[in-house]
Short mmCIF file of C-alpha atoms and ligand atoms in Angstrom, two decimals:
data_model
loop_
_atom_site.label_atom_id
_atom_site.label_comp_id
_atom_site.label_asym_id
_atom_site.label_seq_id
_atom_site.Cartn_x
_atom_site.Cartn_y
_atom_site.Cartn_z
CA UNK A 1 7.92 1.51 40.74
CA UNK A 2 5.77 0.65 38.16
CA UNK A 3 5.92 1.35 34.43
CA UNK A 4 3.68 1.23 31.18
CA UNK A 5 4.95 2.05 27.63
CA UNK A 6 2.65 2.60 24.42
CA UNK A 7 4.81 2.37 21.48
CA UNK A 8 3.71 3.43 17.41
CA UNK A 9 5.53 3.09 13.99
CA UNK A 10 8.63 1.38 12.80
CA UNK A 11 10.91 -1.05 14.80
CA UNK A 12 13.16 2.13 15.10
CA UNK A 13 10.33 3.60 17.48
CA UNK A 14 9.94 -0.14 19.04
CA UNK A 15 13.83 -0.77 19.82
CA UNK A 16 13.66 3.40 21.53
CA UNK A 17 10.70 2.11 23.33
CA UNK A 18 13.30 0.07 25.07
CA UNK A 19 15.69 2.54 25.49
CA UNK A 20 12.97 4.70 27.17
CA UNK A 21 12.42 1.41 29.31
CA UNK A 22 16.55 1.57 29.93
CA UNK A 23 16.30 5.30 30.77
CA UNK A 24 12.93 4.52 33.17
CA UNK A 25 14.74 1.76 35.08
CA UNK A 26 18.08 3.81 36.28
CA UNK A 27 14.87 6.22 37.69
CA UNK A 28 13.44 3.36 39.68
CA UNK A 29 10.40 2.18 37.27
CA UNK A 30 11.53 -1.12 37.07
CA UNK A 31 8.26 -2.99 36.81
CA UNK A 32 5.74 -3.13 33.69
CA UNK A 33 2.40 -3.37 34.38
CA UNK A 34 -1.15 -2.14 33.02
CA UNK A 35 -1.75 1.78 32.57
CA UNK A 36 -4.26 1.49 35.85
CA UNK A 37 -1.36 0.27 37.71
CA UNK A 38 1.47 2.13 36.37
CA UNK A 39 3.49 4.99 38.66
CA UNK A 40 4.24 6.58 34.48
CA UNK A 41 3.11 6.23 31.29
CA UNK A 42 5.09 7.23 28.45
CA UNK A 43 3.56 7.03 24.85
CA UNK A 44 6.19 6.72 22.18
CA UNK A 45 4.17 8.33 18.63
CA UNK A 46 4.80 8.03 15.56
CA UNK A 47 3.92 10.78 12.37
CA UNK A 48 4.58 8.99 9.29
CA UNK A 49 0.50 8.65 8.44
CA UNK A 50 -2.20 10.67 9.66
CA UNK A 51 -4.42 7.40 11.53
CA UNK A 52 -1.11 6.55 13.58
CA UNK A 53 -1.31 10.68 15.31
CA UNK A 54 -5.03 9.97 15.21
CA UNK A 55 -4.63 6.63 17.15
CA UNK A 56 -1.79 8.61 19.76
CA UNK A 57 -4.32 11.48 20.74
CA UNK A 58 -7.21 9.16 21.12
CA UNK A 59 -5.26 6.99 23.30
CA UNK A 60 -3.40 10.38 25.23
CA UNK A 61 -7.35 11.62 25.52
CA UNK A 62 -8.43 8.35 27.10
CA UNK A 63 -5.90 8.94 30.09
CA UNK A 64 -7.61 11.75 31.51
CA UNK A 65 -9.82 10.07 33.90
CA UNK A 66 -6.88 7.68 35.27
CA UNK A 67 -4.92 11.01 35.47
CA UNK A 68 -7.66 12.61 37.50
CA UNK A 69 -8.15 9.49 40.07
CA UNK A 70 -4.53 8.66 40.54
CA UNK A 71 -1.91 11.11 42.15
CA UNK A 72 1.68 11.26 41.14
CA UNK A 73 0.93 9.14 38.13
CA UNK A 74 3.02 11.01 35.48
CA UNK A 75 2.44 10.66 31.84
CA UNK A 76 4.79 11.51 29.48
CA UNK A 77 4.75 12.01 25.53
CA UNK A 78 8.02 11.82 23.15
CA UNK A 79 8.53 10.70 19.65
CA UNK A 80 8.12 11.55 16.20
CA UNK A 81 4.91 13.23 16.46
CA UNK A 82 5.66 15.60 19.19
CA UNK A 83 8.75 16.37 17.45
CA UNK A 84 6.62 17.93 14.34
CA UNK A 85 6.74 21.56 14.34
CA UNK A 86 4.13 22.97 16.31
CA UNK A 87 3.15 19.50 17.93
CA UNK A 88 3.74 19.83 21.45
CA UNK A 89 2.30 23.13 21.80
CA UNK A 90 -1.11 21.66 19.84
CA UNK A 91 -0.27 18.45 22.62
CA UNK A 92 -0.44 20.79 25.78
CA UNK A 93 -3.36 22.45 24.70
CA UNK A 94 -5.50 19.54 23.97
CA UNK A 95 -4.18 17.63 26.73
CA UNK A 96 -2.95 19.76 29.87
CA UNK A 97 -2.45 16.48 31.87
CA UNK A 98 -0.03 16.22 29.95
CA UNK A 99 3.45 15.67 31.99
CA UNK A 100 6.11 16.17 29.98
CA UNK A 101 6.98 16.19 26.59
CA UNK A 102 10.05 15.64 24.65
CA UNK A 103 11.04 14.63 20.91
CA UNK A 104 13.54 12.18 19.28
CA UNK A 105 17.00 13.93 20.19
CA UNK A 106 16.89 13.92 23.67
CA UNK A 107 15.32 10.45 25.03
CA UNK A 108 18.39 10.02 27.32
CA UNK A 109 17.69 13.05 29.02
CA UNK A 110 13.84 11.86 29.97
CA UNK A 111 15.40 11.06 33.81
CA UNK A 112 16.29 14.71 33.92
CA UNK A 113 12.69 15.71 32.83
CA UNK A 114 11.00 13.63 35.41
CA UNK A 115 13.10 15.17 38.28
CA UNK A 116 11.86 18.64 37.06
CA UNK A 117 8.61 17.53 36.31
CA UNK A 118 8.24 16.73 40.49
CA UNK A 119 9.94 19.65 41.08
CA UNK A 120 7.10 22.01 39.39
CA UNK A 121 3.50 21.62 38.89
CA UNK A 122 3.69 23.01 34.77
CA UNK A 123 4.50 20.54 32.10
CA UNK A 124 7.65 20.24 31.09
CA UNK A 125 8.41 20.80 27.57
CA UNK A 126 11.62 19.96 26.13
CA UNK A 127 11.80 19.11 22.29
CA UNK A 128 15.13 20.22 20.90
CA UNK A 129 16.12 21.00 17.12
CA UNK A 130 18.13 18.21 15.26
CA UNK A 131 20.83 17.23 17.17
CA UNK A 132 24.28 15.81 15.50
CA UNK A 133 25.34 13.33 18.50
CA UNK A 134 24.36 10.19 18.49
CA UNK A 135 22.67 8.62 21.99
CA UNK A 136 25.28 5.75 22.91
CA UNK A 137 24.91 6.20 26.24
CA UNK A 138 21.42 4.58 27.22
CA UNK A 139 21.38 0.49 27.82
CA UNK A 140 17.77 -0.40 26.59
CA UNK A 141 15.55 -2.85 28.65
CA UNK A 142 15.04 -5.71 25.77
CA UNK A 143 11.60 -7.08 25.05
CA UNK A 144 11.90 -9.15 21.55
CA UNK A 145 14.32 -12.24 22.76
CA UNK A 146 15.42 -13.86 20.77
CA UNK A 147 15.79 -10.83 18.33
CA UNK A 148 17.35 -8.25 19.19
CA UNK A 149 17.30 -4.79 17.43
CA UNK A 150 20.85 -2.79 16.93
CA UNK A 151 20.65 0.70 15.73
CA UNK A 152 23.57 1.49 13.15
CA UNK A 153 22.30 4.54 12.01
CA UNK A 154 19.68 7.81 12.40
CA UNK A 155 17.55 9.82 10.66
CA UNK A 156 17.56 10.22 6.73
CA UNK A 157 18.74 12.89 4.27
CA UNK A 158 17.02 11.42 1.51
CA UNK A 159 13.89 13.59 1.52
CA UNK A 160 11.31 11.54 -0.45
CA UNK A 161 8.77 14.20 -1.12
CA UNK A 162 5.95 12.57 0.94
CA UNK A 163 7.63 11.39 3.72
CA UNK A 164 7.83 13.30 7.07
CA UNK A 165 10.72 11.36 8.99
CA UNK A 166 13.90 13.57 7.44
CA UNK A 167 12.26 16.14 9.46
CA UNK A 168 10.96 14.60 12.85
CA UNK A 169 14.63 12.44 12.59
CA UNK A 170 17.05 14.75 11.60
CA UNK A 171 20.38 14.16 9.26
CA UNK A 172 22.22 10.81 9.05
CA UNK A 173 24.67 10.13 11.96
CA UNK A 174 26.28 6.58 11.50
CA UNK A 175 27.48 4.67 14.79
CA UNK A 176 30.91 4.02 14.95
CA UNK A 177 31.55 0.42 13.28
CA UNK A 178 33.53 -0.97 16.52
CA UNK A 179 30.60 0.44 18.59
CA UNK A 180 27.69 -1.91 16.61
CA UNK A 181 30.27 -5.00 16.45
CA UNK A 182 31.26 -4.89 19.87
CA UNK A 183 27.14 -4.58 21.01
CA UNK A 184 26.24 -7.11 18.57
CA UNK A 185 28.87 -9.29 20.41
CA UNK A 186 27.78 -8.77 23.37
CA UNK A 187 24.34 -9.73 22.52
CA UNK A 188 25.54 -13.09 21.20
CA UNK A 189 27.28 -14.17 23.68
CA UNK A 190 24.05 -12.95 26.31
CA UNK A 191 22.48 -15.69 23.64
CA UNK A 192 20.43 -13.88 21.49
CA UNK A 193 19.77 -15.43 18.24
CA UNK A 194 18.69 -12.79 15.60
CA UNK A 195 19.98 -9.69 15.52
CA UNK A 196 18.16 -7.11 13.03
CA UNK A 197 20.59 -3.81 12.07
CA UNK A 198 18.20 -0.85 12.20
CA UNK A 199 18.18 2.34 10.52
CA UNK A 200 16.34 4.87 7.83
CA UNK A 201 18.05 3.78 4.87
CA UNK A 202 20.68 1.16 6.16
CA UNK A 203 22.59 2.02 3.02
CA UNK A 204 23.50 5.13 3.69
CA UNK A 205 25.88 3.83 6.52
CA UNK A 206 29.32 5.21 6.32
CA UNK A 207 31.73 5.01 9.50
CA UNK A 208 34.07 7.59 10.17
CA UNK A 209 36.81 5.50 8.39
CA UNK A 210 34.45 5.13 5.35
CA UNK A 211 33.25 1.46 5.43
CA UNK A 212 30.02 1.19 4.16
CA UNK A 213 26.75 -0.86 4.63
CA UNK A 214 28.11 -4.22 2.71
CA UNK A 215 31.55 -3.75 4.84
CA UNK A 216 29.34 -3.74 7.93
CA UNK A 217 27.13 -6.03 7.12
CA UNK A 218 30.51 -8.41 6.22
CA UNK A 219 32.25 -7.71 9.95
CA UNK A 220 28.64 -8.35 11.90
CA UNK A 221 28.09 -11.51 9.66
CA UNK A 222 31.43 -12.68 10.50
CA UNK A 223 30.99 -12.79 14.36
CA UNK A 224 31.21 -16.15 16.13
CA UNK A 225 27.87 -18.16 17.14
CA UNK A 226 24.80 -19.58 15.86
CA UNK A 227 22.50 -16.65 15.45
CA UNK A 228 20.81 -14.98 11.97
CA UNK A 229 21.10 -11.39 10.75
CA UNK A 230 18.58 -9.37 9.34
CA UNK A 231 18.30 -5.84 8.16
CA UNK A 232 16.36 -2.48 7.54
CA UNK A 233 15.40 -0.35 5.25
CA UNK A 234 16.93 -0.70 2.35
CA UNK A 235 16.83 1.62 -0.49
CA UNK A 236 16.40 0.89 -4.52
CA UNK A 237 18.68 4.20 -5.23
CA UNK A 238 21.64 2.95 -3.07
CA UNK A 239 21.06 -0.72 -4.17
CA UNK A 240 24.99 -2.30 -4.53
CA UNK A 241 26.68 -5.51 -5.76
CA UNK A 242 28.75 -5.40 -3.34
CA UNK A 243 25.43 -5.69 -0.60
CA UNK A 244 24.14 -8.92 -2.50
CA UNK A 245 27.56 -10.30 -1.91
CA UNK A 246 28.11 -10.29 1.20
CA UNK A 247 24.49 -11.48 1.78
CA UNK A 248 25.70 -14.60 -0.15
CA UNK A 249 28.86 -14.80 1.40
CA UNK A 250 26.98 -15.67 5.00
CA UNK A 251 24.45 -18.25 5.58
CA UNK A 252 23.96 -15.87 8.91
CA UNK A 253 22.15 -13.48 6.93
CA UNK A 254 18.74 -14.41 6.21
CA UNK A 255 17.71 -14.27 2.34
CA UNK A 256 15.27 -11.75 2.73
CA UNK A 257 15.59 -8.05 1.02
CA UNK A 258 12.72 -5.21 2.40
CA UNK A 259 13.28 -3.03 -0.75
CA UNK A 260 10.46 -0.22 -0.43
CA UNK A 261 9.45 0.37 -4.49
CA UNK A 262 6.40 2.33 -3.64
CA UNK A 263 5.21 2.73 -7.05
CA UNK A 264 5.45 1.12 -10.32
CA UNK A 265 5.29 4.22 -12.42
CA UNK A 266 8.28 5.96 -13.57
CA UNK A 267 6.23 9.00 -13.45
CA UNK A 268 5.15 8.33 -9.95
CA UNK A 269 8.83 7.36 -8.62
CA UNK A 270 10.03 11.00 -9.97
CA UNK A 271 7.06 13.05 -7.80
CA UNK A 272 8.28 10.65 -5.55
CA UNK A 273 11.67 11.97 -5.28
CA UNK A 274 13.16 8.16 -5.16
CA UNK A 275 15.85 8.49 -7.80
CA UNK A 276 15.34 5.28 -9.57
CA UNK A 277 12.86 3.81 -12.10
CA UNK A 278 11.18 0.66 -12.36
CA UNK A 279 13.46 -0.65 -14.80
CA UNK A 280 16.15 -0.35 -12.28
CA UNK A 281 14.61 -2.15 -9.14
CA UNK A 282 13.74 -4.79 -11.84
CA UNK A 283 17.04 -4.87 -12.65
CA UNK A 284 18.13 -5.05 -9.31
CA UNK A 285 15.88 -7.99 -8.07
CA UNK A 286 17.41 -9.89 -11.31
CA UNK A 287 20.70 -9.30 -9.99
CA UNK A 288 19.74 -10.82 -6.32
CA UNK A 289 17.73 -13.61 -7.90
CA UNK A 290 20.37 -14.73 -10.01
CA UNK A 291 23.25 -14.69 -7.31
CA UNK A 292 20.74 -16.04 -4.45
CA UNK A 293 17.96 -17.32 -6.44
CA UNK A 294 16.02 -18.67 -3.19
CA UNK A 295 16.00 -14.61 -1.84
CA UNK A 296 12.78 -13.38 -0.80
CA UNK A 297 11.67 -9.86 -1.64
CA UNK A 298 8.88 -7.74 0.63
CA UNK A 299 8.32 -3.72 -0.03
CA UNK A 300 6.32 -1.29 0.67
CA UNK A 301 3.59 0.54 -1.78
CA UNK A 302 2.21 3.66 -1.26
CA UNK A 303 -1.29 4.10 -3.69
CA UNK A 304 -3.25 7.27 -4.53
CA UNK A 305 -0.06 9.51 -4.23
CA UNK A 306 -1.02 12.94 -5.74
CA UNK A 307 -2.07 13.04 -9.83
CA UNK A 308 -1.80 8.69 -9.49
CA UNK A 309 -3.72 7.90 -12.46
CA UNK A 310 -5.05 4.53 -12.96
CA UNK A 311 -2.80 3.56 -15.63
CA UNK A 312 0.12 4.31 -13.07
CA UNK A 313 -1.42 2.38 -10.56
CA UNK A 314 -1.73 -0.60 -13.38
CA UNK A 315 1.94 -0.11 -13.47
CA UNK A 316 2.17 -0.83 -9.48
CA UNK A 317 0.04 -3.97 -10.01
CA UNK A 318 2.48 -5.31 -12.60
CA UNK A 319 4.97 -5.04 -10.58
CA UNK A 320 4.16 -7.52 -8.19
CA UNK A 321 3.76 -9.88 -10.66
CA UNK A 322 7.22 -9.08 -12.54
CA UNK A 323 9.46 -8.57 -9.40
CA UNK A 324 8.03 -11.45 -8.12
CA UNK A 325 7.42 -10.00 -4.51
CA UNK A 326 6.46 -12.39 -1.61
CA UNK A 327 4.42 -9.80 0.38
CA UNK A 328 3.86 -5.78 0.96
CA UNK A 329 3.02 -3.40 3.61
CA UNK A 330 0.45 -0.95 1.46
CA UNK A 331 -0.51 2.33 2.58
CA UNK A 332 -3.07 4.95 0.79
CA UNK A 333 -1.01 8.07 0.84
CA UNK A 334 -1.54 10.71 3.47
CA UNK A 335 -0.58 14.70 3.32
CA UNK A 336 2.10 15.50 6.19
CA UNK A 337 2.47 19.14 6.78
CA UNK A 338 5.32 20.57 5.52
CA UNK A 339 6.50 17.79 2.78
CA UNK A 340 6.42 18.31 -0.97
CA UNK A 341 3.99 16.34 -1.85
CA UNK A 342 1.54 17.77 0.95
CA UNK A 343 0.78 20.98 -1.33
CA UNK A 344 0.87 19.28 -4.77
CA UNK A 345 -1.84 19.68 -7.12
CA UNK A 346 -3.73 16.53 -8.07
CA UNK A 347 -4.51 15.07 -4.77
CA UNK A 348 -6.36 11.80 -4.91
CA UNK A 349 -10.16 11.30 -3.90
CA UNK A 350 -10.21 8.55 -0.79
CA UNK A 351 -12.65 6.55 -2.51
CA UNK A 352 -10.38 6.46 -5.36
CA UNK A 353 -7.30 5.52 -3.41
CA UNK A 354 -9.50 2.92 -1.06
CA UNK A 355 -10.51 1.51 -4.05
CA UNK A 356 -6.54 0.87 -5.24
CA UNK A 357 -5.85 -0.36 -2.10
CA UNK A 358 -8.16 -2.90 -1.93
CA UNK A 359 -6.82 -4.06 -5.59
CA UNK A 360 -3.44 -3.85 -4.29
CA UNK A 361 -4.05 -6.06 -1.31
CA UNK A 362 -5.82 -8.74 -2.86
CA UNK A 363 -3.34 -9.14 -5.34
CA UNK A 364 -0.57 -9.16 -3.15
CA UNK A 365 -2.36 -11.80 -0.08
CA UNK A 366 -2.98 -14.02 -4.09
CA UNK A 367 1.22 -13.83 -4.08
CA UNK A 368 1.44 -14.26 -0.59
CA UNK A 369 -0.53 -17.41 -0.47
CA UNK A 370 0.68 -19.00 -3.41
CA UNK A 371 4.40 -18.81 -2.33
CA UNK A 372 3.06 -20.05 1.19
CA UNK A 373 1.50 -22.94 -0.72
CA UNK A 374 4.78 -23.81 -1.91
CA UNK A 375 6.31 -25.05 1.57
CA UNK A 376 3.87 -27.54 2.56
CA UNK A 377 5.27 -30.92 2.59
CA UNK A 378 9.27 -29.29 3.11
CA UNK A 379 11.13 -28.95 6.21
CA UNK A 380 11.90 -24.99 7.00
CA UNK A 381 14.27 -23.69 9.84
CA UNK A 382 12.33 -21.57 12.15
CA UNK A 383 13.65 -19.83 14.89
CA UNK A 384 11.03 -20.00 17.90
CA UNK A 385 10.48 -16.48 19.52
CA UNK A 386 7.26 -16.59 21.27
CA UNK A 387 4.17 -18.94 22.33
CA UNK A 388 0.60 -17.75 21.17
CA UNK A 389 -1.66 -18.34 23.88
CA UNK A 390 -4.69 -17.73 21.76
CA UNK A 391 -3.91 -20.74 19.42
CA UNK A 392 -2.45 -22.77 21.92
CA UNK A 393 0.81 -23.54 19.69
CA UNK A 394 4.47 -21.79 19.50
CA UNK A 395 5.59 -19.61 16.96
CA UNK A 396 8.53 -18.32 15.26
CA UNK A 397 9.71 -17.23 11.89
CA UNK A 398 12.30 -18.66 8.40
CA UNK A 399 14.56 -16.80 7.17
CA UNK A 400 12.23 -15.57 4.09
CA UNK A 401 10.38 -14.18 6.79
CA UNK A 402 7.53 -16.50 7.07
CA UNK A 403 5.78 -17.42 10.58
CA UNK A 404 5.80 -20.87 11.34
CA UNK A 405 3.42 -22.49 14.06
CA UNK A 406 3.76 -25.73 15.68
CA UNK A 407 3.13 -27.76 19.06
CA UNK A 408 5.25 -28.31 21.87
CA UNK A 409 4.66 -29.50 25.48
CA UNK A 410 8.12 -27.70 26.36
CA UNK A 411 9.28 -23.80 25.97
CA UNK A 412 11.34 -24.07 22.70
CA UNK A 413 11.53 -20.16 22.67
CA UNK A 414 15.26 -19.15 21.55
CA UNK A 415 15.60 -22.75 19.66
CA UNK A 416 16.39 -23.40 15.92
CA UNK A 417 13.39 -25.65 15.27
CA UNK A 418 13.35 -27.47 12.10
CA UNK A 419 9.26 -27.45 11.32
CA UNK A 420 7.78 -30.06 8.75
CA UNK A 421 4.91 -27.71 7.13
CA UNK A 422 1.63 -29.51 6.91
CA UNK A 423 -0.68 -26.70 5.97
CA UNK A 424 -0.27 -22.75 4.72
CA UNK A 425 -2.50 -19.80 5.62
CA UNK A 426 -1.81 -16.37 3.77
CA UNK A 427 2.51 -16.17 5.35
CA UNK A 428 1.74 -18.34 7.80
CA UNK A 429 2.82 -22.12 7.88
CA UNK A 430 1.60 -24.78 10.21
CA UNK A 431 3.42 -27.96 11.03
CA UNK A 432 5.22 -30.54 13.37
CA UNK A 433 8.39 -29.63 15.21
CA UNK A 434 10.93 -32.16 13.36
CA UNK A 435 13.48 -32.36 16.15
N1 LIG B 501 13.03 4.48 5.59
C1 LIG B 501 12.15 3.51 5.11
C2 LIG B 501 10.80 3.50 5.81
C3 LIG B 501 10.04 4.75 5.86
S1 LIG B 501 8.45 4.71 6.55
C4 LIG B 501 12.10 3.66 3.62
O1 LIG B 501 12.63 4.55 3.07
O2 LIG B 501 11.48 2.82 2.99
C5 LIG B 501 7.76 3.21 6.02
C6 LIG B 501 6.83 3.31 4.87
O3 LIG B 501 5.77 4.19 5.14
C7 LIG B 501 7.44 3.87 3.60
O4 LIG B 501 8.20 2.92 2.91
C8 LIG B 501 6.22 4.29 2.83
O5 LIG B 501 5.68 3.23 2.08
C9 LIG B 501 5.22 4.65 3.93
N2 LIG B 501 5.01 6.10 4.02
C10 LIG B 501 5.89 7.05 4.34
N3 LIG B 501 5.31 8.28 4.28
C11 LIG B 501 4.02 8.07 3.92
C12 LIG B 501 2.90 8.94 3.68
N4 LIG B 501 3.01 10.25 3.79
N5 LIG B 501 1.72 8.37 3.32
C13 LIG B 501 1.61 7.03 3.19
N6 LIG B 501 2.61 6.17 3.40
C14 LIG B 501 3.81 6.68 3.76
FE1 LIG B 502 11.25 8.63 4.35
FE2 LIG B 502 12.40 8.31 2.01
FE3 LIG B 502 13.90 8.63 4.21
FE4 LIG B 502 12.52 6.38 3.86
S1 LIG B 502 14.21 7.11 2.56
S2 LIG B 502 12.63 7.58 5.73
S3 LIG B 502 10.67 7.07 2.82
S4 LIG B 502 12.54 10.15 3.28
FE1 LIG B 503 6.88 6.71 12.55
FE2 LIG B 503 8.98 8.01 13.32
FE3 LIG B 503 9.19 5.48 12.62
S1 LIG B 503 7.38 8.80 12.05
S2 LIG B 503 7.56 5.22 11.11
S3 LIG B 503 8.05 6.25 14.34
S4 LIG B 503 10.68 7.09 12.29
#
């Protein structure tokens, strides 16, 4: 039977989507295809900014005609966003096509809800309160080869006062540390070639017998094979010596740090709930720089959080220029119900933050490209994952993160290509295969 799977968000939501997938396939839906020819559609939301529910119920919405025409097509809505008190109920009302809905604790259990969803002609609604277990149990359908994506930990206790996912993802729960070696070694030896450690705040990791992130990170990085590591999120607050280390103890792990700052203001950071300042992530990126100087830094900014003024938002700008940072995901800030920062006084007119943004971005694609700049005429390590059919070439990505595009007349997906850059656009690089 056939399948189709709409994923939002983080790569969190992405590596569940193929867990859904893993759960879908042991029910028979073994095939993906288009939404027309699909036996169920599952949407996979995501919460964390008002356009990304926005996006979710226009797309849900759009469905209702394909529901109408095609019998026994189920659709089926879990995630983040239906997790959100109140959600589902607000879900079933708007959309009574609606199948079956479920939340972020009980994916594994989506089989279940499909037998009882043929079984009865009412939607099934089952979206549990924060669970403590931790879903082992599901073998997800991977999509990303050559990368693949290892969970180590879930949810977040860290509460940042905008942020919605400590309470659509529940408390920490670390996987065991034998558990993530012994599926990262399995995935090596199926020959995957990148394998990216997921989770909230990958810092927080503790295993029952106390290791930590950097002890993790040491054991993964010390498995046999030619493959890279990456890792996400990392947090400023929980920001260790002992991390930048083991980072330049293996060549395996790629020298590139995702360290969120989201604002530049000290000021800011406190509203913010982040529990660091400035001066610290400054201090921080000195440390990394001056034990791997050639480490790239991204992050994440949030603009036009509540009472921003513009002389704290000068502050964000300078930071870019003082950390040094190669490139930024930037986001205007948007009210989730039920967070801090939601009901604060001093909310930010749009035009105002749109305005920020726009600063932001340009000055952070100026960074981007000048770094870029820097490559052409070098030789760079890319490992291939994919071939763009648009732009006829094959692409993959450095360890700093960068995408590098080049020719081939055979499938070099999986390879380590070594690509001669020729030209730079914005973080991508253009060149001739080497080898
Ligand atoms: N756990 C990670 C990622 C969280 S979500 C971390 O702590 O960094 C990814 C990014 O979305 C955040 O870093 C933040 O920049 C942004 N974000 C989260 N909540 C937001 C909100 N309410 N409005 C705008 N951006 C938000
Ligand atoms: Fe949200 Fe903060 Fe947790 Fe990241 S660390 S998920 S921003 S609460
Ligand atoms: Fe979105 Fe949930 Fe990820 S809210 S960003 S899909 S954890």
């Amino acid at each position: 039977m056939n399948y189709h799977i709409v994923t939002y968000g983080c790569q969190m939501n992405l590596h569940e989507s193929e867990k859904i997938a893993g759960v879908l396939k042991a029910k028979g839906y073994d095939n993906p295809t288009s939404p027309e020819e699909a036996d169920i559609i599952v949407f996979n939301t995501c919460c964390i900014r008002e356009n990304a529910e926005n996006h979710a119920f226009g797309n849900i919405g759009a469905l209702k005609q394909l529901k109408r025409q095609k019998k026994g097509l189920i659709i089926a809505v879990g995630g983040c966003m239906v997790q959100e008190e109140g959600k589902a109920a607000l879900l079933k009302a708007k959309f009574p096509f609606i199948d079956i809905l479920f939340g972020t604790h009980n994916l594994s259990e989506l089989g279940d809800l499909i037998e009882k969803k043929r079984a009865q002609r009412r939607t099934v609604i089952s979206v549990p309160e924060a669970r403590t277990e931790i879903e082992d149990g599901v073998s997800p359908v991977r999509t990303s080869y050559p990368n693949a994506w290892v969970n180590i930990m879930y949810g977040c206790n860290n509460f940042c006062s905008y942020c919605i996912v400590p309470y659509v993802r529940g408390r920490e729960r670390s996987r065991k540390m034998e558990d993530v070696l012994s599926e990262v070694r399995a995935l090596v030896e199926e020959g995957y070639k990148e394998i990216t450690l997921l989770g909230q705040n990958v810092d927080s990791y503790r295993d029952e017998s106390g290791a930590d992130f950097a002890a993790l990170l040491d054991k993964v990085a010390s498995i046999e094979g030619k493959f890279r590591v990456r890792f996400m999120t990392s947090h400023p607050k929980d920001f260790s010596a002992e991390l930048v280390a083991v980072m330049k103890k293996h060549k395996k792990i790629c020298k590139h740090l995702h360290l969120p700052v989201q604002s530049g203001s000290n000021r800011i950071l406190s509203l913010m709930n982040r529990r660091y300042t400035r001066e610290k992530y400054l201090d921080e990126i000195a440390l990394l720089r001056r034990e791997i100087p050639d480490c790239e830094v991204t992050t994440d900014f949030i603009v036009g959080f509540p009472t921003e003024t513009e002389e704290d938002f000068r502050g964000t700008l300078s930071l870019v220029e003082e950390a040094d940072l190669s490139s930024a995901f930037m986001f205007i800030f948007s009210p989730r119900t039920g967070t801090r920062a939601a009901a604060m006084e001093g909310q930010i007119d749009e035009e105002v933050s749109k305005e920020r943004l726009s600063r932001l971005i340009a000055l952070v694609n100026e960074k981007t490209r000048q770094k870029s700049a820097k490559y052409v005429g070098k030789t760079v390590e890319i490992l291939c994952e994919d071939y763009d059919a648009k732009k006829g070439l094959y692409l993959g990505r450095d360890e700093y993160g960068r995408m590098g595009y080049f020719e081939s007349n055979i499938d070099r997906v999986g390879e380590f290509v070594r690509l001669r850059v020729t030209r730079a656009n914005g973080i991508s690089l253009y060149g001739e295969a080497a080898d």
